[in-house]
Amino acid sequence: FYLLFQGLRQISQRTISTASRRQFENRVPEKQKLFQEDNGIPVHLKGGIMDALLYRVTMGLTVFGTAYVVYELLVASMPKKQK
């Protein structure tokens, strides 16, 4: 049990210490320039292909969900026939 605890402690210390050593490039200015550019593209699509794909999937799910809810409401509003 003690060895397991020691191993977990070493792993956690190692990941924390190595994560703090990494240096990341500051890309905020280039992202600001991209999103503030006046090119007629809506801001939710300026991120590229993945933004457009995510937007279309979300819209598809929304339309499908709305249609399904309307269908279920129609089914629920019709009385069942008695046998």
N, CA, C and O atoms as a MOPAC input file, in Angstrom:
PM7 MOZYME 1SCF
protein

 N      0.82400 1    -1.19700 1     0.00000 1
 C      0.00000 1     0.00000 1     0.00000 1
 C      0.86900 1     1.26100 1     0.00000 1
 O      0.58300 1     2.23100 1    -0.70300 1
 N      1.93900 1     1.22400 1     0.80900 1
 C      2.83100 1     2.37500 1     0.88200 1
 C      3.52700 1     2.61900 1    -0.45400 1
 O      3.68800 1     3.76600 1    -0.87200 1
 N      3.94100 1     1.53500 1    -1.12800 1
 C      4.60800 1     1.68900 1    -2.42500 1
 C      3.65500 1     2.27600 1    -3.47100 1
 O      4.06300 1     3.08600 1    -4.30300 1
 N      2.40200 1     1.87000 1    -3.42400 1
 C      1.41700 1     2.41900 1    -4.34300 1
 C      1.24900 1     3.92000 1    -4.10400 1
 O      1.19700 1     4.70200 1    -5.05300 1
 N      1.16500 1     4.31100 1    -2.85600 1
 C      1.03100 1     5.72300 1    -2.51200 1
 C      2.24700 1     6.51500 1    -2.98600 1
 O      2.10000 1     7.60700 1    -3.53500 1
 N      3.44700 1     5.97100 1    -2.77800 1
 C      4.67900 1     6.63700 1    -3.21900 1
 C      4.69000 1     6.79600 1    -4.74000 1
 O      5.06000 1     7.84800 1    -5.26100 1
 N      4.27800 1     5.73600 1    -5.44600 1
 C      4.25200 1     5.80100 1    -6.90700 1
 C      3.28700 1     6.85400 1    -7.41300 1
 O      3.60800 1     7.60100 1    -8.33800 1
 N      2.10600 1     6.92100 1    -6.81400 1
 C      1.12700 1     7.93200 1    -7.22000 1
 C      1.61800 1     9.34000 1    -6.92900 1
 O      1.39600 1    10.26400 1    -7.71100 1
 N      2.28900 1     9.49000 1    -5.79200 1
 C      2.80400 1    10.81100 1    -5.43800 1
 C      3.88900 1    11.24600 1    -6.42200 1
 O      3.93100 1    12.41100 1    -6.81900 1
 N      4.76600 1    10.32400 1    -6.82000 1
 C      5.82300 1    10.66000 1    -7.77300 1
 C      5.24800 1    11.01000 1    -9.13900 1
 O      5.71600 1    11.93800 1    -9.79800 1
 N      4.22800 1    10.26300 1    -9.56100 1
 C      3.61700 1    10.54300 1   -10.85700 1
 C      2.95400 1    11.91500 1   -10.84900 1
 O      3.09000 1    12.67800 1   -11.80500 1
 N      2.23300 1    12.23000 1    -9.76600 1
 C      1.55300 1    13.51900 1    -9.71400 1
 C      2.55200 1    14.66700 1    -9.66100 1
 O      2.33100 1    15.70100 1   -10.29200 1
 N      3.63700 1    14.50700 1    -8.92800 1
 C      4.65200 1    15.55800 1    -8.86700 1
 C      5.32500 1    15.72700 1   -10.22300 1
 O      5.61600 1    16.85100 1   -10.63300 1
 N      5.57100 1    14.64700 1   -10.90800 1
 C      6.24300 1    14.70500 1   -12.19200 1
 C      5.36900 1    15.41700 1   -13.22100 1
 O      5.86800 1    16.26000 1   -13.96800 1
 N      4.08300 1    15.09700 1   -13.27700 1
 C      3.22400 1    15.73100 1   -14.27400 1
 C      3.02500 1    17.21000 1   -13.97300 1
 O      2.94300 1    18.02400 1   -14.89300 1
 N      2.94700 1    17.55800 1   -12.71400 1
 C      2.77300 1    18.97000 1   -12.36300 1
 C      4.03600 1    19.75800 1   -12.69000 1
 O      3.96200 1    20.85300 1   -13.24700 1
 N      5.18600 1    19.20400 1   -12.34800 1
 C      6.42400 1    19.94400 1   -12.57900 1
 C      6.75000 1    20.05100 1   -14.05900 1
 O      7.26200 1    21.08500 1   -14.48900 1
 N      6.46900 1    19.01100 1   -14.86900 1
 C      6.76900 1    19.10300 1   -16.29500 1
 C      5.77100 1    19.99900 1   -17.01100 1
 O      6.12200 1    20.64300 1   -17.99900 1
 N      4.52600 1    20.05000 1   -16.52700 1
 C      3.52800 1    20.89900 1   -17.17100 1
 C      3.86700 1    22.37000 1   -16.98400 1
 O      3.58500 1    23.18800 1   -17.85900 1
 N      4.46300 1    22.70900 1   -15.86200 1
 C      4.78500 1    24.11200 1   -15.61300 1
 C      6.01100 1    24.56700 1   -16.40300 1
 O      6.22100 1    25.76900 1   -16.56800 1
 N      6.81500 1    23.64000 1   -16.88900 1
 C      8.01700 1    24.00600 1   -17.64500 1
 C      7.72100 1    24.37800 1   -19.08900 1
 O      8.47600 1    25.12800 1   -19.70700 1
 N      6.62800 1    23.85900 1   -19.62700 1
 C      6.32100 1    24.11600 1   -21.03700 1
 C      6.02200 1    25.59200 1   -21.25800 1
 O      5.36300 1    26.24100 1   -20.44500 1
 N      6.51700 1    26.09900 1   -22.36700 1
 C      6.23900 1    27.47400 1   -22.75000 1
 C      5.33600 1    27.45500 1   -23.97100 1
 O      5.64400 1    26.79700 1   -24.96500 1
 N      4.22000 1    28.17500 1   -23.90200 1
 C      3.29400 1    28.23700 1   -25.01200 1
 C      3.42100 1    29.58800 1   -25.69300 1
 O      3.62100 1    30.61600 1   -25.04600 1
 N      3.30200 1    29.56200 1   -27.00800 1
 C      3.37100 1    30.79500 1   -27.77700 1
 C      2.07000 1    31.56600 1   -27.60000 1
 O      0.98700 1    30.98400 1   -27.65900 1
 N      2.17200 1    32.85800 1   -27.38500 1
 C      0.99600 1    33.69900 1   -27.21100 1
 C      0.40000 1    33.99600 1   -28.58500 1
 O      0.97100 1    34.75200 1   -29.37100 1
 N     -0.75700 1    33.39100 1   -28.86100 1
 C     -1.40800 1    33.58700 1   -30.15200 1
 C     -2.64300 1    34.47300 1   -30.04300 1
 O     -3.43800 1    34.54600 1   -30.98100 1
 N     -2.80800 1    35.13200 1   -28.93100 1
 C     -3.98500 1    35.98300 1   -28.73400 1
 C     -4.03200 1    37.12500 1   -29.75100 1
 O     -5.10100 1    37.36800 1   -30.31200 1
 N     -2.93100 1    37.84000 1   -30.02100 1
 C     -3.02500 1    38.94100 1   -30.99600 1
 C     -3.47200 1    38.48400 1   -32.38600 1
 O     -4.25900 1    39.17200 1   -33.03600 1
 N     -2.98100 1    37.33400 1   -32.84600 1
 C     -3.39600 1    36.88100 1   -34.18100 1
 C     -4.86500 1    36.43400 1   -34.18500 1
 O     -5.56400 1    36.60700 1   -35.18300 1
 N     -5.33000 1    35.85800 1   -33.06700 1
 C     -6.74200 1    35.48800 1   -32.97200 1
 C     -7.61700 1    36.74000 1   -32.91600 1
 O     -8.68700 1    36.77400 1   -33.52300 1
 N     -7.17200 1    37.76300 1   -32.19500 1
 C     -7.92600 1    39.02100 1   -32.13800 1
 C     -8.04600 1    39.62800 1   -33.52900 1
 O     -9.11300 1    40.10100 1   -33.92000 1
 N     -6.94200 1    39.61200 1   -34.27200 1
 C     -6.94800 1    40.16300 1   -35.62200 1
 C     -7.92600 1    39.38900 1   -36.50800 1
 O     -8.66700 1    39.98800 1   -37.28700 1
 N     -7.92600 1    38.05800 1   -36.38800 1
 C     -8.81700 1    37.22100 1   -37.18500 1
 C    -10.28200 1    37.50200 1   -36.86300 1
 O    -11.09600 1    37.66200 1   -37.77300 1
 N    -10.62300 1    37.56300 1   -35.58000 1
 C    -12.02500 1    37.71000 1   -35.20100 1
 C    -12.52900 1    39.14600 1   -35.32900 1
 O    -13.73900 1    39.35600 1   -35.41800 1
 N    -11.64700 1    40.13000 1   -35.34100 1
 C    -12.07700 1    41.52200 1   -35.46900 1
 C    -12.07100 1    42.00800 1   -36.91500 1
 O    -12.50400 1    43.12700 1   -37.19100 1
 N    -11.58500 1    41.18300 1   -37.83800 1
 C    -11.53600 1    41.55900 1   -39.24400 1
 C    -12.95300 1    41.69400 1   -39.79700 1
 O    -13.80900 1    40.84200 1   -39.55600 1
 N    -13.18900 1    42.77300 1   -40.54100 1
 C    -14.52100 1    43.03200 1   -41.09000 1
 C    -14.59100 1    42.45600 1   -42.49800 1
 O    -14.33400 1    43.15100 1   -43.48100 1
 N    -14.94700 1    41.15900 1   -42.58200 1
 C    -14.99800 1    40.50000 1   -43.88400 1
 C    -16.38100 1    39.92900 1   -44.18600 1
 O    -16.52400 1    39.15100 1   -45.13000 1
 N    -17.38800 1    40.28800 1   -43.42200 1
 C    -18.74700 1    39.85300 1   -43.68000 1
 C    -19.09300 1    38.47000 1   -43.14900 1
 O    -20.24000 1    38.04000 1   -43.26900 1
 N    -18.13200 1    37.76600 1   -42.56500 1
 C    -18.39300 1    36.44300 1   -42.00600 1
 C    -18.85700 1    36.60600 1   -40.56300 1
 O    -18.23800 1    37.34500 1   -39.79700 1
 N    -19.94700 1    35.92400 1   -40.17700 1
 C    -20.39000 1    36.00800 1   -38.78100 1
 C    -19.29700 1    35.49900 1   -37.83200 1
 O    -18.51900 1    34.61500 1   -38.19200 1
 N    -19.24600 1    36.04900 1   -36.65200 1
 C    -18.16500 1    35.73800 1   -35.72100 1
 C    -18.16500 1    34.26300 1   -35.32300 1
 O    -17.11100 1    33.70400 1   -35.02300 1
 N    -19.34700 1    33.62700 1   -35.31800 1
 C    -19.38600 1    32.22000 1   -34.92800 1
 C    -18.88000 1    31.28800 1   -36.02600 1
 O    -18.78200 1    30.08000 1   -35.81000 1
 N    -18.55500 1    31.83400 1   -37.20700 1
 C    -18.01500 1    31.02000 1   -38.29300 1
 C    -16.58600 1    31.39900 1   -38.66700 1
 O    -16.01000 1    30.79600 1   -39.57400 1
 N    -16.01300 1    32.36700 1   -37.99900 1
 C    -14.67400 1    32.84000 1   -38.35200 1
 C    -13.55600 1    31.88700 1   -37.95400 1
 O    -12.41600 1    32.07000 1   -38.38000 1
 N    -13.85300 1    30.88200 1   -37.15300 1
 C    -12.82000 1    29.95000 1   -36.71000 1
 C    -12.38700 1    28.94900 1   -37.75400 1
 O    -11.36800 1    28.28300 1   -37.57500 1
 N    -13.14100 1    28.82000 1   -38.85800 1
 C    -12.73700 1    27.91200 1   -39.92000 1
 C    -13.73900 1    26.79400 1   -40.15900 1
 O    -14.92300 1    26.91300 1   -39.84600 1
 N    -13.23000 1    25.70900 1   -40.72000 1
 C    -14.07300 1    24.59300 1   -41.13800 1
 C    -14.76900 1    23.93600 1   -39.94700 1
 O    -15.94500 1    23.58500 1   -40.03500 1
 N    -14.06100 1    23.77000 1   -38.85000 1
 C    -14.67100 1    23.11800 1   -37.68600 1
 C    -15.83300 1    23.94000 1   -37.12900 1
 O    -16.82700 1    23.37300 1   -36.67400 1
 N    -15.71900 1    25.25600 1   -37.16000 1
 C    -16.82600 1    26.10000 1   -36.70200 1
 C    -18.03700 1    25.92800 1   -37.61100 1
 O    -19.16600 1    25.83900 1   -37.13000 1
 N    -17.81000 1    25.88100 1   -38.92200 1
 C    -18.90900 1    25.70600 1   -39.86600 1
 C    -19.54800 1    24.33700 1   -39.68500 1
 O    -20.77300 1    24.21600 1   -39.72200 1
 N    -18.73600 1    23.31000 1   -39.49000 1
 C    -19.25900 1    21.96100 1   -39.28100 1
 C    -20.07500 1    21.88600 1   -37.99400 1
 O    -21.17500 1    21.33300 1   -37.98300 1
 N    -19.54600 1    22.43300 1   -36.92900 1
 C    -20.26100 1    22.43900 1   -35.65700 1
 C    -21.57600 1    23.20200 1   -35.76500 1
 O    -22.58700 1    22.78500 1   -35.19900 1
 N    -21.56300 1    24.32500 1   -36.49500 1
 C    -22.77300 1    25.12000 1   -36.69000 1
 C    -23.82900 1    24.31000 1   -37.44100 1
 O    -24.99700 1    24.29600 1   -37.05300 1
 N    -23.41700 1    23.63500 1   -38.51500 1
 C    -24.38100 1    22.87000 1   -39.30900 1
 C    -24.93200 1    21.67400 1   -38.54500 1
 O    -26.12100 1    21.37200 1   -38.64200 1
 N    -24.08400 1    20.99500 1   -37.79000 1
 C    -24.55600 1    19.86600 1   -36.98300 1
 C    -25.54800 1    20.36000 1   -35.93100 1
 O    -26.58500 1    19.73400 1   -35.71300 1
 N    -25.23700 1    21.46700 1   -35.28900 1
 C    -26.13500 1    22.02800 1   -34.27900 1
 C    -27.47500 1    22.43400 1   -34.89900 1
 O    -28.53100 1    22.16700 1   -34.32500 1
 N    -27.43300 1    23.07200 1   -36.05400 1
 C    -28.67600 1    23.46900 1   -36.72100 1
 C    -29.47400 1    22.24100 1   -37.13800 1
 O    -30.69600 1    22.22800 1   -36.99300 1
 N    -28.81300 1    21.21100 1   -37.65100 1
 C    -29.50200 1    19.98000 1   -38.04000 1
 C    -30.18600 1    19.31600 1   -36.85900 1
 O    -31.34200 1    18.90400 1   -36.95200 1
 N    -29.46300 1    19.21300 1   -35.74300 1
 C    -30.04800 1    18.62400 1   -34.54200 1
 C    -31.21400 1    19.45800 1   -34.02100 1
 O    -32.20200 1    18.91000 1   -33.53100 1
 N    -31.10100 1    20.76800 1   -34.12400 1
 C    -32.17000 1    21.65200 1   -33.66700 1
 C    -33.42600 1    21.47600 1   -34.51600 1
 O    -34.53200 1    21.37600 1   -33.98500 1
 N    -33.25000 1    21.43700 1   -35.83500 1
 C    -34.40100 1    21.25900 1   -36.73300 1
 C    -35.02100 1    19.88700 1   -36.51100 1
 O    -36.24300 1    19.77500 1   -36.41100 1
 N    -34.20800 1    18.84500 1   -36.43100 1
 C    -34.71900 1    17.50100 1   -36.19500 1
 C    -35.44500 1    17.42900 1   -34.85100 1
 O    -36.53200 1    16.85700 1   -34.76600 1
 N    -34.86200 1    17.99600 1   -33.81500 1
 C    -35.47800 1    17.97600 1   -32.49400 1
 C    -36.79700 1    18.71700 1   -32.46600 1
 O    -37.75100 1    18.25900 1   -31.83800 1
 N    -36.86600 1    19.84300 1   -33.13000 1
 C    -38.11500 1    20.61100 1   -33.18500 1
 C    -39.20000 1    19.83200 1   -33.92200 1
 O    -40.34600 1    19.77300 1   -33.47800 1
 N    -38.82400 1    19.23500 1   -35.05300 1
 C    -39.79500 1    18.44700 1   -35.81000 1
 C    -40.27500 1    17.24800 1   -34.98600 1
 O    -41.46000 1    16.91600 1   -35.01200 1
 N    -39.38200 1    16.61200 1   -34.27200 1
 C    -39.75500 1    15.45100 1   -33.45900 1
 C    -40.69400 1    15.85400 1   -32.31800 1
 O    -41.64100 1    15.13100 1   -32.01000 1
 N    -40.43800 1    16.98600 1   -31.70300 1
 C    -41.30800 1    17.46800 1   -30.62100 1
 C    -42.69800 1    17.78700 1   -31.16200 1
 O    -43.69700 1    17.44700 1   -30.52900 1
 N    -42.77500 1    18.43500 1   -32.32500 1
 C    -44.07600 1    18.73800 1   -32.92200 1
 C    -44.81400 1    17.44600 1   -33.24600 1
 O    -46.01400 1    17.34300 1   -32.99000 1
 N    -44.11300 1    16.45500 1   -33.80700 1
 C    -44.72200 1    15.15600 1   -34.10000 1
 C    -45.26200 1    14.50200 1   -32.82900 1
 O    -46.39800 1    14.02900 1   -32.80700 1
 N    -44.45400 1    14.47400 1   -31.77800 1
 C    -44.88700 1    13.85600 1   -30.52200 1
 C    -46.07300 1    14.59700 1   -29.91300 1
 O    -46.95700 1    13.96800 1   -29.33000 1
 N    -46.10800 1    15.92000 1   -30.03900 1
 C    -47.25900 1    16.68000 1   -29.54800 1
 C    -48.51900 1    16.32700 1   -30.32900 1
 O    -49.59900 1    16.20400 1   -29.75000 1
 N    -48.38400 1    16.16500 1   -31.64500 1
 C    -49.53500 1    15.76500 1   -32.45100 1
 C    -50.01100 1    14.37100 1   -32.07200 1
 O    -51.21500 1    14.14200 1   -31.96300 1
 N    -49.10000 1    13.44700 1   -31.87100 1
 C    -49.46400 1    12.08800 1   -31.47700 1
 C    -50.14100 1    12.10500 1   -30.10800 1
 O    -51.13200 1    11.40500 1   -29.89700 1
 N    -49.61500 1    12.89800 1   -29.18300 1
 C    -50.18700 1    12.95900 1   -27.83200 1
 C    -51.54900 1    13.62700 1   -27.82400 1
 O    -52.36600 1    13.36000 1   -26.94300 1
 N    -51.80500 1    14.49700 1   -28.80000 1
 C    -53.08600 1    15.21100 1   -28.80700 1
 C    -54.20800 1    14.37500 1   -29.42200 1
 O    -55.38200 1    14.69700 1   -29.24100 1
 N    -53.86700 1    13.31700 1   -30.14000 1
 C    -54.88400 1    12.44900 1   -30.74100 1
 C    -55.31300 1    11.40300 1   -29.72700 1
 O    -54.47400 1    10.70100 1   -29.16300 1
 N    -56.62100 1    11.29300 1   -29.49000 1
 C    -57.07200 1    10.26400 1   -28.53800 1
 C    -56.90100 1     8.87100 1   -29.12600 1
 O    -57.08600 1     8.66300 1   -30.32500 1
 N    -56.54400 1     7.91800 1   -28.26600 1
 C    -56.39400 1     6.53400 1   -28.71700 1
 C    -57.76900 1     5.91400 1   -28.87300 1
 O    -58.68400 1     6.18400 1   -28.09500 1
 N    -57.89600 1     5.09000 1   -29.88100 1
 C    -59.19600 1     4.43200 1   -30.13800 1
 C    -59.38900 1     3.29900 1   -29.12800 1
 O    -58.46300 1     2.54500 1   -28.82700 1
 N    -60.61400 1     3.20300 1   -28.61700 1
 C    -60.94300 1     2.15000 1   -27.69600 1
 C    -61.31300 1     0.88700 1   -28.46800 1
 O    -61.98700 1     0.96100 1   -29.49500 1
 N    -60.88300 1    -0.25300 1   -27.98500 1
 C    -61.19500 1    -1.51600 1   -28.67100 1
 C    -62.49400 1    -2.08300 1   -28.17400 1
 O    -62.92100 1    -3.14100 1   -28.63400 1

